[in-house]
Every structure is written in structure tokens, then in C-alpha cells.
CSV table of C-alpha atoms in Angstrom, one decimal:
chain,number,residue,atom,x,y,z
A,1,MET,CA,91.9,82.0,93.1
A,2,ASP,CA,93.4,85.4,92.7
A,3,ASP,CA,92.2,88.0,95.1
A,4,PRO,CA,90.1,90.6,93.1
A,5,LYS,CA,91.5,93.3,95.4
A,6,ILE,CA,95.0,92.9,94.1
A,7,LEU,CA,94.2,92.4,90.4
A,8,THR,CA,95.4,95.2,88.2
A,9,THR,CA,94.4,96.0,84.6
A,10,ALA,CA,96.4,97.8,82.0
A,11,SER,CA,94.7,100.1,79.6
A,12,LEU,CA,96.0,99.6,76.0
A,13,ARG,CA,95.0,103.2,75.1
A,14,ARG,CA,96.6,104.7,78.2
A,15,THR,CA,99.8,102.6,77.8
A,16,ALA,CA,100.2,103.5,74.1
A,17,LEU,CA,99.6,107.2,74.7
A,18,VAL,CA,102.2,107.2,77.6
A,19,TYR,CA,104.8,105.6,75.4
A,20,VAL,CA,104.0,107.9,72.4
A,21,THR,CA,104.0,111.0,74.6
A,22,VAL,CA,107.4,110.1,76.1
A,23,LEU,CA,108.8,109.3,72.6
A,24,LEU,CA,107.4,112.5,71.1
A,25,SER,CA,108.7,114.6,74.0
A,26,VAL,CA,112.2,113.1,73.8
A,27,ILE,CA,112.4,113.4,70.0
A,28,GLY,CA,110.8,116.8,70.1
A,29,LEU,CA,113.0,118.3,72.7
A,30,ALA,CA,116.1,116.9,71.0
A,31,ALA,CA,114.9,118.4,67.7
A,32,CYS,CA,114.2,121.7,69.4
A,33,ALA,CA,117.6,121.8,71.0
A,34,PHE,CA,119.3,121.0,67.6
A,35,ALA,CA,117.2,123.6,65.8
A,36,TYR,CA,117.9,126.2,68.5
A,37,PHE,CA,121.7,125.7,68.6
A,38,TYR,CA,122.0,125.4,64.8
A,39,ALA,CA,120.0,128.6,64.2
A,40,HIS,CA,121.9,130.4,67.0
A,41,ASP,CA,125.3,129.4,65.4
A,42,ALA,CA,124.0,130.3,61.9
A,43,ALA,CA,122.9,133.7,63.2
A,44,THR,CA,126.2,134.3,64.9
A,45,GLU,CA,128.1,133.4,61.7
A,46,PHE,CA,125.9,135.7,59.7
A,47,LEU,CA,126.5,138.6,62.1
A,48,ASP,CA,130.2,138.0,62.1
A,49,GLY,CA,130.1,138.1,58.3
A,50,GLN,CA,128.3,141.5,58.5
A,51,LEU,CA,131.1,142.8,60.7
A,52,ARG,CA,133.7,141.7,58.2
A,53,GLN,CA,131.8,143.2,55.2
A,54,ILE,CA,131.4,146.5,57.0
A,55,ALA,CA,135.1,146.6,57.9
A,56,LEU,CA,136.2,145.8,54.3
A,57,ASN,CA,134.0,148.6,52.9
A,58,ALA,CA,134.4,151.2,55.6
A,59,GLY,CA,135.7,154.6,54.7
A,60,ALA,CA,135.2,158.2,55.5
A,61,GLY,CA,131.7,157.9,53.8
A,62,VAL,CA,128.9,160.4,54.3
A,63,SER,CA,128.7,162.6,57.3
A,64,PRO,CA,126.2,161.2,59.9
A,65,ALA,CA,124.6,164.6,60.1
A,66,ARG,CA,123.6,164.3,56.4
A,67,ALA,CA,122.2,160.8,56.6
A,68,PRO,CA,118.6,160.6,57.8
A,69,ALA,CA,118.0,158.3,60.8
A,70,GLU,CA,115.8,155.2,60.6
A,71,ALA,CA,112.4,155.8,62.2
A,72,ASP,CA,112.5,152.5,64.2
A,73,GLN,CA,116.2,152.2,64.8
A,74,ASP,CA,117.2,151.2,68.3
A,75,PRO,CA,120.5,153.1,69.4
A,76,GLU,CA,121.8,149.8,70.8
A,77,ASP,CA,121.6,148.3,67.3
A,78,GLN,CA,124.3,150.7,66.0
A,79,PHE,CA,127.7,149.4,64.8
A,80,ALA,CA,130.8,151.1,66.3
A,81,VAL,CA,133.1,151.7,63.2
A,82,SER,CA,136.5,153.2,64.0
A,83,ILE,CA,139.3,154.0,61.5
A,84,TRP,CA,143.0,154.8,62.4
A,85,ASP,CA,145.7,156.1,60.0
A,86,ALA,CA,149.2,154.7,59.7
A,87,GLN,CA,150.4,156.8,62.6
A,88,GLY,CA,147.6,155.4,64.9
A,89,ARG,CA,145.5,158.5,64.9
A,90,LEU,CA,141.7,158.1,65.1
A,91,VAL,CA,140.4,159.6,61.9
A,92,HIS,CA,136.8,158.4,62.1
A,93,THR,CA,134.4,156.9,64.6
A,94,SER,CA,130.7,156.3,64.3
A,95,LEU,CA,130.1,155.8,68.0
A,96,PRO,CA,132.5,157.9,70.1
A,97,SER,CA,130.9,156.8,73.4
A,98,ALA,CA,132.1,153.3,72.9
A,99,HIS,CA,135.9,154.0,73.4
A,100,ILE,CA,137.0,150.7,71.9
A,101,PRO,CA,140.8,150.7,71.5
A,102,PRO,CA,142.3,149.1,68.3
A,103,ARG,CA,142.9,145.4,68.6
A,104,THR,CA,146.0,143.4,67.5
A,105,PRO,CA,146.3,141.0,65.8
A,106,PRO,CA,143.5,141.5,63.2
A,107,GLY,CA,140.4,139.2,63.3
A,108,TYR,CA,137.5,138.5,65.6
A,109,ALA,CA,137.6,139.2,69.3
A,110,ASN,CA,135.3,139.7,72.3
A,111,VAL,CA,136.0,143.0,74.0
A,112,LYS,CA,134.6,144.7,77.1
A,113,ALA,CA,134.4,148.5,76.8
A,114,ALA,CA,132.2,151.1,78.5
A,115,SER,CA,130.8,148.3,80.8
A,116,GLU,CA,129.5,146.4,77.8
A,117,GLU,CA,130.5,143.3,75.9
A,118,TRP,CA,131.3,143.8,72.2
A,119,ARG,CA,132.1,141.6,69.3
A,120,VAL,CA,134.9,143.2,67.3
A,121,TYR,CA,136.4,142.6,63.9
A,122,THR,CA,139.7,144.3,63.0
A,123,THR,CA,141.5,144.5,59.7
A,124,GLY,CA,143.8,147.0,58.0
A,125,ASP,CA,146.8,147.6,55.7
A,126,SER,CA,149.8,150.0,55.7
A,127,GLN,CA,147.6,153.0,55.3
A,128,ARG,CA,144.9,152.5,57.8
A,129,THR,CA,143.3,150.2,60.4
A,130,VAL,CA,139.5,149.5,60.4
A,131,GLN,CA,137.7,148.1,63.4
A,132,VAL,CA,133.9,147.3,63.5
A,133,ALA,CA,132.2,146.4,66.8
A,134,GLN,CA,128.7,145.3,67.7
A,135,ARG,CA,127.1,144.9,71.2
A,136,GLU,CA,127.0,141.3,72.3
A,137,VAL,CA,123.6,141.6,73.9
A,138,VAL,CA,122.2,142.6,70.5
A,139,ARG,CA,123.8,139.7,68.8
A,140,GLN,CA,122.4,137.3,71.4
A,141,GLU,CA,119.0,138.7,71.0
A,142,ILE,CA,119.1,138.3,67.2
A,143,ALA,CA,120.5,134.8,67.5
A,144,GLN,CA,117.9,133.7,70.1
A,145,THR,CA,115.1,135.1,68.1
A,146,ALA,CA,116.2,133.2,65.0
A,147,ALA,CA,116.7,130.0,67.1
A,148,LEU,CA,113.2,130.2,68.7
A,149,VAL,CA,111.6,130.8,65.3
A,150,ALA,CA,113.3,127.7,64.0
A,151,ALA,CA,112.3,125.6,67.1
A,152,ALA,CA,108.7,126.9,67.4
A,153,PRO,CA,107.3,124.6,64.6
A,154,VAL,CA,108.7,121.6,66.4
A,155,LEU,CA,107.3,122.7,69.7
A,156,ILE,CA,103.9,123.2,68.1
A,157,ALA,CA,104.1,119.8,66.3
A,158,ILE,CA,104.5,117.8,69.6
A,159,PRO,CA,101.0,118.4,71.0
A,160,LEU,CA,99.5,118.3,67.5
A,161,ALA,CA,101.1,114.9,66.9
A,162,TRP,CA,99.9,113.7,70.3
A,163,LEU,CA,96.3,114.7,69.5
A,164,VAL,CA,96.5,113.0,66.1
A,165,VAL,CA,97.9,109.8,67.6
A,166,GLY,CA,95.2,109.9,70.3
A,167,TRP,CA,92.5,110.4,67.7
A,168,ALA,CA,93.9,107.6,65.5
A,169,MET,CA,94.0,105.2,68.5
A,170,ASN,CA,90.4,106.1,69.5
A,171,ARG,CA,89.4,105.2,65.9
A,172,VAL,CA,91.3,101.9,66.0
A,173,LEU,CA,90.1,100.9,69.5
A,174,ALA,CA,86.5,102.0,68.9
A,175,ARG,CA,85.8,98.6,67.4
A,176,LEU,CA,87.2,97.0,70.6
A,177,ASN,CA,84.8,99.1,72.6
A,178,THR,CA,81.9,97.9,70.4
A,179,LEU,CA,83.1,94.3,70.8
A,180,SER,CA,83.2,94.6,74.6
A,181,ILE,CA,79.7,96.1,74.7
A,182,GLU,CA,78.5,93.3,72.4
A,183,LEU,CA,80.0,90.6,74.7
A,184,ALA,CA,78.5,92.3,77.8
A,185,GLU,CA,75.0,92.3,76.3
A,186,ARG,CA,75.1,88.8,74.9
A,187,SER,CA,72.7,86.4,76.5
A,188,VAL,CA,74.0,83.1,78.0
A,189,ARG,CA,72.0,81.3,75.3
A,190,ALA,CA,73.4,83.3,72.5
A,191,THR,CA,75.1,81.1,69.9
A,192,ALA,CA,75.8,83.5,67.1
A,193,PRO,CA,79.6,84.1,66.5
A,194,ILE,CA,81.1,87.5,67.2
A,195,ALA,CA,81.2,89.8,64.2
A,196,LEU,CA,84.8,90.2,63.0
A,197,ASP,CA,84.3,93.3,60.8
A,198,GLY,CA,86.6,96.2,61.7
A,199,ILE,CA,88.5,94.3,64.4
A,200,PRO,CA,92.2,95.2,64.4
A,201,ALA,CA,94.4,92.5,62.9
A,202,GLU,CA,96.3,92.1,66.2
A,203,VAL,CA,93.1,91.3,68.1
A,204,LEU,CA,91.6,89.2,65.3
A,205,PRO,CA,93.1,85.9,66.6
A,206,LEU,CA,91.6,86.6,70.1
A,207,ALA,CA,88.1,87.2,68.6
A,208,ARG,CA,88.4,84.0,66.5
A,209,SER,CA,89.4,82.0,69.6
A,210,MET,CA,86.4,83.5,71.4
A,211,ASN,CA,84.1,82.4,68.6
A,212,SER,CA,85.6,78.9,68.8
A,213,LEU,CA,85.0,78.9,72.6
A,214,ILE,CA,81.4,80.0,72.1
A,215,VAL,CA,80.9,77.0,69.7
A,216,ARG,CA,82.5,74.5,72.2
A,217,LEU,CA,80.5,75.9,75.1
A,218,HIS,CA,77.3,75.7,73.1
A,219,HIS,CA,77.9,72.1,72.2
A,220,ALA,CA,78.8,71.3,75.9
A,221,VAL,CA,75.7,73.0,77.3
A,222,GLU,CA,73.5,71.4,74.6
A,223,ALA,CA,74.9,67.9,75.4
A,224,GLN,CA,74.3,68.4,79.0
A,225,ARG,CA,70.8,69.7,78.5
A,226,GLN,CA,70.0,66.8,76.1
A,227,PHE,CA,71.4,64.3,78.7
A,228,VAL,CA,69.2,65.7,81.4
A,229,SER,CA,66.2,65.7,79.2
A,230,ASP,CA,66.8,62.2,77.9
A,231,ALA,CA,67.5,60.9,81.4
A,232,ALA,CA,64.3,62.5,82.8
A,233,HIS,CA,62.3,61.0,80.0
A,234,GLU,CA,63.7,57.6,80.5
A,235,LEU,CA,63.1,57.7,84.3
A,236,ARG,CA,59.4,58.7,84.0
A,237,THR,CA,58.3,55.3,82.8
A,238,PRO,CA,59.9,53.1,85.5
A,239,LEU,CA,58.9,55.6,88.2
A,240,ALA,CA,55.3,55.5,86.9
A,241,GLY,CA,55.5,51.8,87.0
A,242,MET,CA,56.8,51.8,90.6
A,243,GLN,CA,54.0,54.2,91.6
A,244,ILE,CA,51.5,51.7,90.2
A,245,GLN,CA,53.2,48.8,92.0
A,246,VAL,CA,53.2,50.7,95.3
A,247,GLU,CA,49.5,51.4,94.9
A,248,ASN,CA,48.8,47.7,94.0
A,249,LEU,CA,50.8,46.7,97.1
A,250,SER,CA,48.7,49.0,99.3
A,251,ARG,CA,45.5,47.5,97.9
A,252,GLU,CA,46.7,44.0,98.5
A,253,MET,CA,47.5,44.8,102.0
A,254,ARG,CA,43.9,46.2,102.3
A,255,GLY,CA,44.9,49.5,103.9
A,256,ASN,CA,47.4,48.0,106.4
A,257,ARG,CA,50.3,49.8,104.9
A,258,SER,CA,53.5,49.4,106.9
A,259,GLY,CA,56.0,52.2,107.6
A,260,ALA,CA,58.3,50.8,104.9
A,261,THR,CA,55.5,51.0,102.3
A,262,GLU,CA,54.8,54.6,103.3
A,263,VAL,CA,58.5,55.5,103.0
A,264,LEU,CA,58.6,53.8,99.6
A,265,ALA,CA,55.5,55.6,98.4
A,266,ARG,CA,56.9,59.0,99.4
A,267,GLY,CA,60.2,58.2,97.8
A,268,VAL,CA,58.6,57.3,94.5
A,269,GLN,CA,56.5,60.5,94.6
A,270,ARG,CA,59.5,62.6,95.4
A,271,ALA,CA,61.5,61.0,92.6
A,272,SER,CA,58.6,61.6,90.1
A,273,ALA,CA,58.4,65.2,91.2
A,274,LEU,CA,62.2,65.6,90.7
A,275,VAL,CA,62.1,64.1,87.2
A,276,ASN,CA,59.3,66.4,86.2
A,277,GLN,CA,61.2,69.4,87.5
A,278,LEU,CA,64.3,68.3,85.7
A,279,LEU,CA,62.3,68.1,82.5
A,280,GLN,CA,61.0,71.6,83.1
A,281,LEU,CA,64.6,72.8,83.6
A,282,ALA,CA,65.7,71.1,80.4
A,283,ARG,CA,63.0,72.9,78.5
A,284,LEU,CA,63.8,76.2,80.0
A,285,ASP,CA,67.5,75.7,79.1
A,286,GLU,CA,66.7,75.4,75.5
A,287,THR,CA,68.1,78.1,73.3
A,288,GLY,CA,64.8,78.9,71.6
A,289,ALA,CA,62.2,81.0,73.3
A,290,ALA,CA,58.6,80.0,73.6
A,291,GLN,CA,55.9,81.8,71.6
A,292,GLU,CA,54.8,84.8,73.7
A,293,GLU,CA,51.2,86.1,74.0
A,294,THR,CA,49.0,87.9,76.3
A,295,VAL,CA,48.7,86.1,79.7
A,296,ASP,CA,45.8,86.5,82.1
A,297,VAL,CA,47.7,86.3,85.4
A,298,ASN,CA,44.6,86.1,87.5
A,299,ALA,CA,43.4,82.9,85.6
A,300,VAL,CA,46.8,81.3,85.9
A,301,VAL,CA,47.0,82.0,89.6
A,302,LEU,CA,43.5,80.7,90.2
A,303,GLU,CA,44.3,77.5,88.3
A,304,SER,CA,47.6,77.0,90.3
A,305,VAL,CA,45.8,77.5,93.6
A,306,ALA,CA,43.1,75.0,92.5
A,307,ASP,CA,45.8,72.5,91.6
A,308,TYR,CA,47.2,72.6,95.2
A,309,ALA,CA,44.0,72.9,97.0
A,310,ALA,CA,43.7,69.2,97.7
A,311,LEU,CA,47.3,68.9,99.0
A,312,ALA,CA,46.7,72.0,101.2
A,313,ASP,CA,43.5,70.5,102.6
A,314,HIS,CA,45.3,67.2,103.3
A,315,LYS,CA,47.9,69.1,105.4
A,316,ARG,CA,45.1,71.2,107.0
A,317,LEU,CA,46.4,74.4,105.5
A,318,ASP,CA,44.3,77.5,105.1
A,319,LEU,CA,44.9,78.5,101.4
A,320,GLU,CA,43.3,81.8,100.4
A,321,LEU,CA,43.4,83.9,97.2
A,322,ASN,CA,42.8,87.6,97.1
A,323,CYS,CA,42.7,89.4,93.7
A,324,ALA,CA,42.6,93.2,94.1
A,325,CYS,CA,42.9,93.9,90.4
A,326,ARG,CA,43.1,92.2,87.0
A,327,ALA,CA,46.7,91.5,85.9
A,328,VAL,CA,47.8,91.0,82.3
A,329,CYS,CA,51.3,90.5,80.9
A,330,ARG,CA,53.1,89.3,77.8
A,331,GLY,CA,54.9,86.0,77.9
A,332,ALA,CA,54.7,82.2,77.4
A,333,PRO,CA,51.5,81.1,79.3
A,334,GLN,CA,52.9,77.6,80.1
A,335,GLU,CA,56.1,79.1,81.6
A,336,VAL,CA,54.2,81.7,83.6
A,337,ARG,CA,52.1,78.9,85.0
A,338,VAL,CA,55.2,76.9,85.9
A,339,LEU,CA,56.6,79.9,87.7
A,340,LEU,CA,53.4,80.6,89.8
A,341,SER,CA,52.9,76.9,90.5
A,342,SER,CA,56.5,76.6,91.7
A,343,LEU,CA,55.9,79.4,94.2
A,344,ILE,CA,52.6,78.0,95.5
A,345,ASP,CA,54.0,74.4,95.6
A,346,ASN,CA,57.0,75.7,97.6
A,347,ALA,CA,54.7,77.4,100.1
A,348,VAL,CA,52.5,74.3,100.5
A,349,ARG,CA,55.3,71.9,101.0
A,350,TYR,CA,57.2,74.0,103.5
A,351,THR,CA,54.3,75.3,105.6
A,352,PRO,CA,53.7,73.3,108.7
A,353,SER,CA,50.3,71.6,109.3
A,354,CYS,CA,47.5,73.9,110.3
A,355,GLY,CA,49.4,76.9,108.9
A,356,ARG,CA,48.2,79.6,106.5
A,357,ILE,CA,49.1,80.5,102.9
A,358,ASP,CA,47.9,83.8,101.4
A,359,VAL,CA,48.1,84.4,97.6
A,360,SER,CA,47.4,88.0,96.5
A,361,ILE,CA,47.4,90.0,93.3
A,362,GLY,CA,47.8,93.7,93.4
A,363,ARG,CA,49.3,96.7,91.6
A,364,ARG,CA,52.2,98.8,92.9
A,365,ASP,CA,54.3,101.5,91.2
A,366,GLY,CA,52.8,100.7,87.8
A,367,ARG,CA,53.6,96.9,88.1
A,368,PHE,CA,51.5,93.9,89.0
A,369,VAL,CA,52.6,92.2,92.2
A,370,VAL,CA,51.8,88.6,93.0
A,371,GLU,CA,52.6,87.7,96.6
A,372,VAL,CA,52.7,84.2,98.2
A,373,SER,CA,53.2,84.3,101.9
A,374,ASN,CA,53.0,81.5,104.4
A,375,THR,CA,53.3,81.0,108.1
A,376,GLY,CA,56.0,78.9,109.7
A,377,ALA,CA,59.7,79.1,110.4
A,378,PHE,CA,62.0,81.9,109.1
A,379,LEU,CA,64.7,81.3,106.5
A,380,PRO,CA,68.0,80.5,108.2
A,381,LYS,CA,70.5,83.4,108.3
A,382,GLY,CA,72.6,83.5,105.2
A,383,SER,CA,70.3,81.3,103.1
A,384,GLU,CA,68.8,84.3,101.2
A,385,ALA,CA,71.9,84.4,98.9
A,386,ARG,CA,71.5,80.8,98.0
A,387,ILE,CA,67.7,80.4,98.0
A,388,PHE,CA,67.5,80.2,94.2
A,389,ASP,CA,70.5,77.7,93.8
A,390,ARG,CA,69.6,74.4,92.3
A,391,PHE,CA,69.1,71.6,94.9
A,392,PHE,CA,69.5,74.1,97.8
A,393,ARG,CA,67.0,73.5,100.6
A,394,ALA,CA,66.7,76.0,103.4
A,395,ALA,CA,64.2,73.7,105.3
A,396,PRO,CA,65.2,70.5,107.1
A,397,GLN,CA,66.0,67.6,104.8
A,398,GLU,CA,63.0,65.6,106.2
A,399,THR,CA,60.7,68.1,104.6
A,400,GLU,CA,59.3,67.0,101.2
A,401,GLY,CA,60.9,68.9,98.3
A,402,THR,CA,63.7,68.7,95.7
A,403,GLY,CA,65.3,72.1,95.9
A,404,LEU,CA,64.5,72.9,92.3
A,405,GLY,CA,61.2,74.8,92.6
A,406,LEU,CA,62.6,78.2,93.3
A,407,SER,CA,65.5,77.7,90.8
A,408,ILE,CA,62.9,77.0,88.1
A,409,ALA,CA,60.8,80.0,89.2
A,410,ARG,CA,63.8,82.4,89.0
A,411,GLN,CA,64.8,81.1,85.5
A,412,VAL,CA,61.3,81.7,84.2
A,413,ALA,CA,61.2,85.2,85.8
A,414,GLU,CA,64.6,86.1,84.2
A,415,ARG,CA,63.4,85.0,80.8
A,416,HIS,CA,60.3,87.2,81.1
A,417,GLY,CA,61.9,90.2,82.8
A,418,PHE,CA,60.0,89.7,86.0
A,419,GLY,CA,61.3,90.6,89.4
A,420,LEU,CA,61.4,87.8,92.0
A,421,THR,CA,62.4,87.9,95.7
A,422,VAL,CA,62.0,85.4,98.5
A,423,GLU,CA,62.5,86.7,102.0
A,424,ASN,CA,61.3,86.5,105.6
A,425,ARG,CA,58.1,88.2,106.4
A,426,ALA,CA,58.5,91.7,107.9
A,427,ASP,CA,54.9,92.0,109.3
A,428,GLY,CA,55.7,90.4,112.7
A,429,THR,CA,54.5,87.0,111.6
A,430,ALA,CA,56.9,84.1,111.4
A,431,GLY,CA,57.1,82.9,107.8
A,432,VAL,CA,58.3,83.6,104.3
A,433,ILE,CA,57.0,85.7,101.5
A,434,ALA,CA,57.7,85.3,97.8
A,435,ARG,CA,57.0,88.4,95.7
A,436,LEU,CA,56.7,88.4,92.0
A,437,SER,CA,56.8,91.8,90.2
A,438,ILE,CA,55.3,91.8,86.7
A,439,PRO,CA,55.6,94.7,84.2
A,440,ALA,CA,52.1,95.8,83.2
A,441,ALA,CA,51.1,95.3,79.6
A,442,GLY,CA,50.3,98.5,77.7
A,443,LYS,CA,47.1,99.4,76.1
A,444,ASP,CA,48.2,97.7,72.9
A,445,GLY,CA,48.9,94.5,74.9
A,446,ARG,CA,52.6,94.9,74.8
A,447,GLY,CA,54.8,94.6,77.8
A,448,ALA,CA,57.6,92.5,79.0
A,449,GLY,CA,58.1,89.4,76.9
A,450,VAL,CA,60.2,86.3,76.7
A,451,ARG,CA,63.9,87.2,76.4
A,452,ARG,CA,65.6,85.6,73.5
């Protein structure tokens, strides 16, 4: 069996989001880089084209003193336009502080002048030479701004796409969450198939396989229950006959029963009790719930105590009942009686002769509490975890019992929503106490009922 400490689980939502995030990040960054460099190169080409157009149309023009300045113009954004005549004399310059010498041959070039980087375009003819220059820092700023504007939508689209994908996955996986909750809340007796509406197509084969498994398990459990019920019914008749034959044998021996006869009688009685309890388990394992109604717990406890009064007297046990309040609940009366009878029967069987059994009914924290305590030995260490297992007996094997009484009691308690514990007494007296906690019925008679 796998160690639960080393088992790992993979979240479908988390795994898909990780892959989608990585994919979006890689594609988004690649798209951003492409958009950035493409826009940067396009801006650079555009600015180079401006230099060329200015150079081709440059002339003496209007005096700068007569041209009004732009209100928001940055001095760094100015072009340096210089014109030389055929003799190489500077006849015009728009930015004297630049001191950019004429470049040969004509065309584009990167020049450093006045401690600044310039992008220069030079052209001319036999009459003059025109050179237009622009600061490189301005060109880079314009190109980067254009590139960032182009890349910004892609950067914004990445987290938006991640949110949309996450929302879509939550919508798709919501039905799986509903499916898991439905499975967790299903009773062990539930036979209805899992609803397939809204389940993703990829998970649909799994859901259908689970429905098929539910059907097979139901058939297997039903076959097992039917076998136990049939076997118990078939055994009751021969056991009853054996009981009669043992009694006839005892009468023929006129009371001189041998040890073998006593052993035979006890064996038949134990087998009969086992068959009856197996029948009770088979009825409790049925899928249908019994009809529930208001149950007078006091009356049921009183009847159960009366049923075992003779056996307790035979073992010289002091069996007492103390009713501090009237207890009423909702449930199946016959099953509640089986539950209480199992607790009292267990106490009577496992209490040594001359011992004491106290049965009490009280109210605590808004719930009715029925306690069955007895004197005798403590439960062995470690048996508390298995005390409700079928056929488990904490007492020595020579003690009468089948090991099914507490298992039946727990099954009835679970069906009705009762709390049931069996533990060693904590009042300083050697013995065991069984405590049954019953939700109190409301004023309308409603309370805990049989679980379907």
C-alpha cells in the first residue's frame, strides 16, 4: 500500500494555468520584442526620410528672426541645417553652436560634434552643399516612444488573456467541483447514478465508469445482504429444533444434565443469538429506510431493561434504571429499540456476577443522553478503536457474546444521527460506560430522523 505521506496530487486548474501563463509570457514577450524593434526601425527610417526631405528643400528661406517660435518647442528638437557654396563657404546655418563640418561623400552618417551624437544627411550639386543634422538622443527618444506605444497593447493583453483563461477554466471545472461535492455527500446506500449534465467531454468517460461501478457495487452488496438474510432465515429453523431437542434431552435426564449437555445448550443459544443479530444486520443494510415517527425513549428503555431483568437476576446483577427527564426523538421505533437493547444486552453479558448495571436518561447541552454503565474489567488498551467492528470482542472468548451487538448499535445510531461512544469509566470505578446522545425533538415533534 502506498504511504499517504508520499502521495502527491496534481491540480488540473493549477497545471493548466501554469502552462497557459508560460505560453502567454513567451509569446507575449516575443510579440513585444518584435513590435518594439519593428516600430523602432520604422521610426528611424521615418526620421531619416525627414532629414532627406529637409535637405532637398533647404534654401536661404525666411530669416529665423521673422519666424515665430513654437510655444512648446524643445531646443534639443531643432534640426541643424547648414549650406555651403561652391567655394566651401558657409552661407547658412540654423544652429551655429553645433559646428558640424561638411561630410563627404553624400548620404547618411553618424557624427559626433559639440560632445553630442548627430545623425547627418548630406547632399549637394555644383552650386552648393546642403547638410541636415539631428541629435541622436532625440531620434532614440522618438523611436522608443513609438516602439513602446506599439508594444503596450501586447503587454496589456497578456494579463487580460490570463484572467480570461482562468475565468473560462473555472467555468469549465465548476461542474467537476459540483461532482466532487456530490460524491462526498453520497450515502453508502445511494444507488442513483451520477448526473452527467454539464460534465466536460474529457471527464465524461470517467463519470460513466463511476456510474457503472456504482451499479456493480450495489449488486454485489445486495447479493451479499440477501445471502446473509437467507442464510440466517434458513438457520433459524434447525437451531430452534436443536434447542427443543436439548430441552427434551434435559427433561429425559430428569435434571441430571451433564457438562456436555450444558455446553451444547449454551452453543445452541449462542448460535441462535448470532443468527438473530445477523438478521438484524441484514435488515439494517437494506437500502430503504424505515418509516420514522416520534419515539418515546423512556418507554423503549424501560421495555429493554424489563427484557433483560430475568437474565440479570440469574447472574445476580443489580440492574437499575434512573429517568431524570422524558426523552422524545424522531426515528424508527423498532430500530431504536434494537439499539438500546444491544447496549443493555452487551452490559449484562460482560458484567461479572454480583456486579452492577446503571441505566440513566438525562439531558445535557440540549440533547438527551442515555448512559449504560457497568462494573467489571476495563477495556483493553487499544480496543477503543475496534470496539464497534463486527465480530470483535474485547472480553475473553469464554464470555458469552457474538461480537455483533455494538456493531448493530453503531449502525442504528449512524442511521438516526445519534452519537454513540463506548469507553472506560472515568469515575474511579472499574468498568465500561456506553453513552448515547440523542438530538431532542422540537416542539413540532421534528428532530433527527432516519438517514436515507
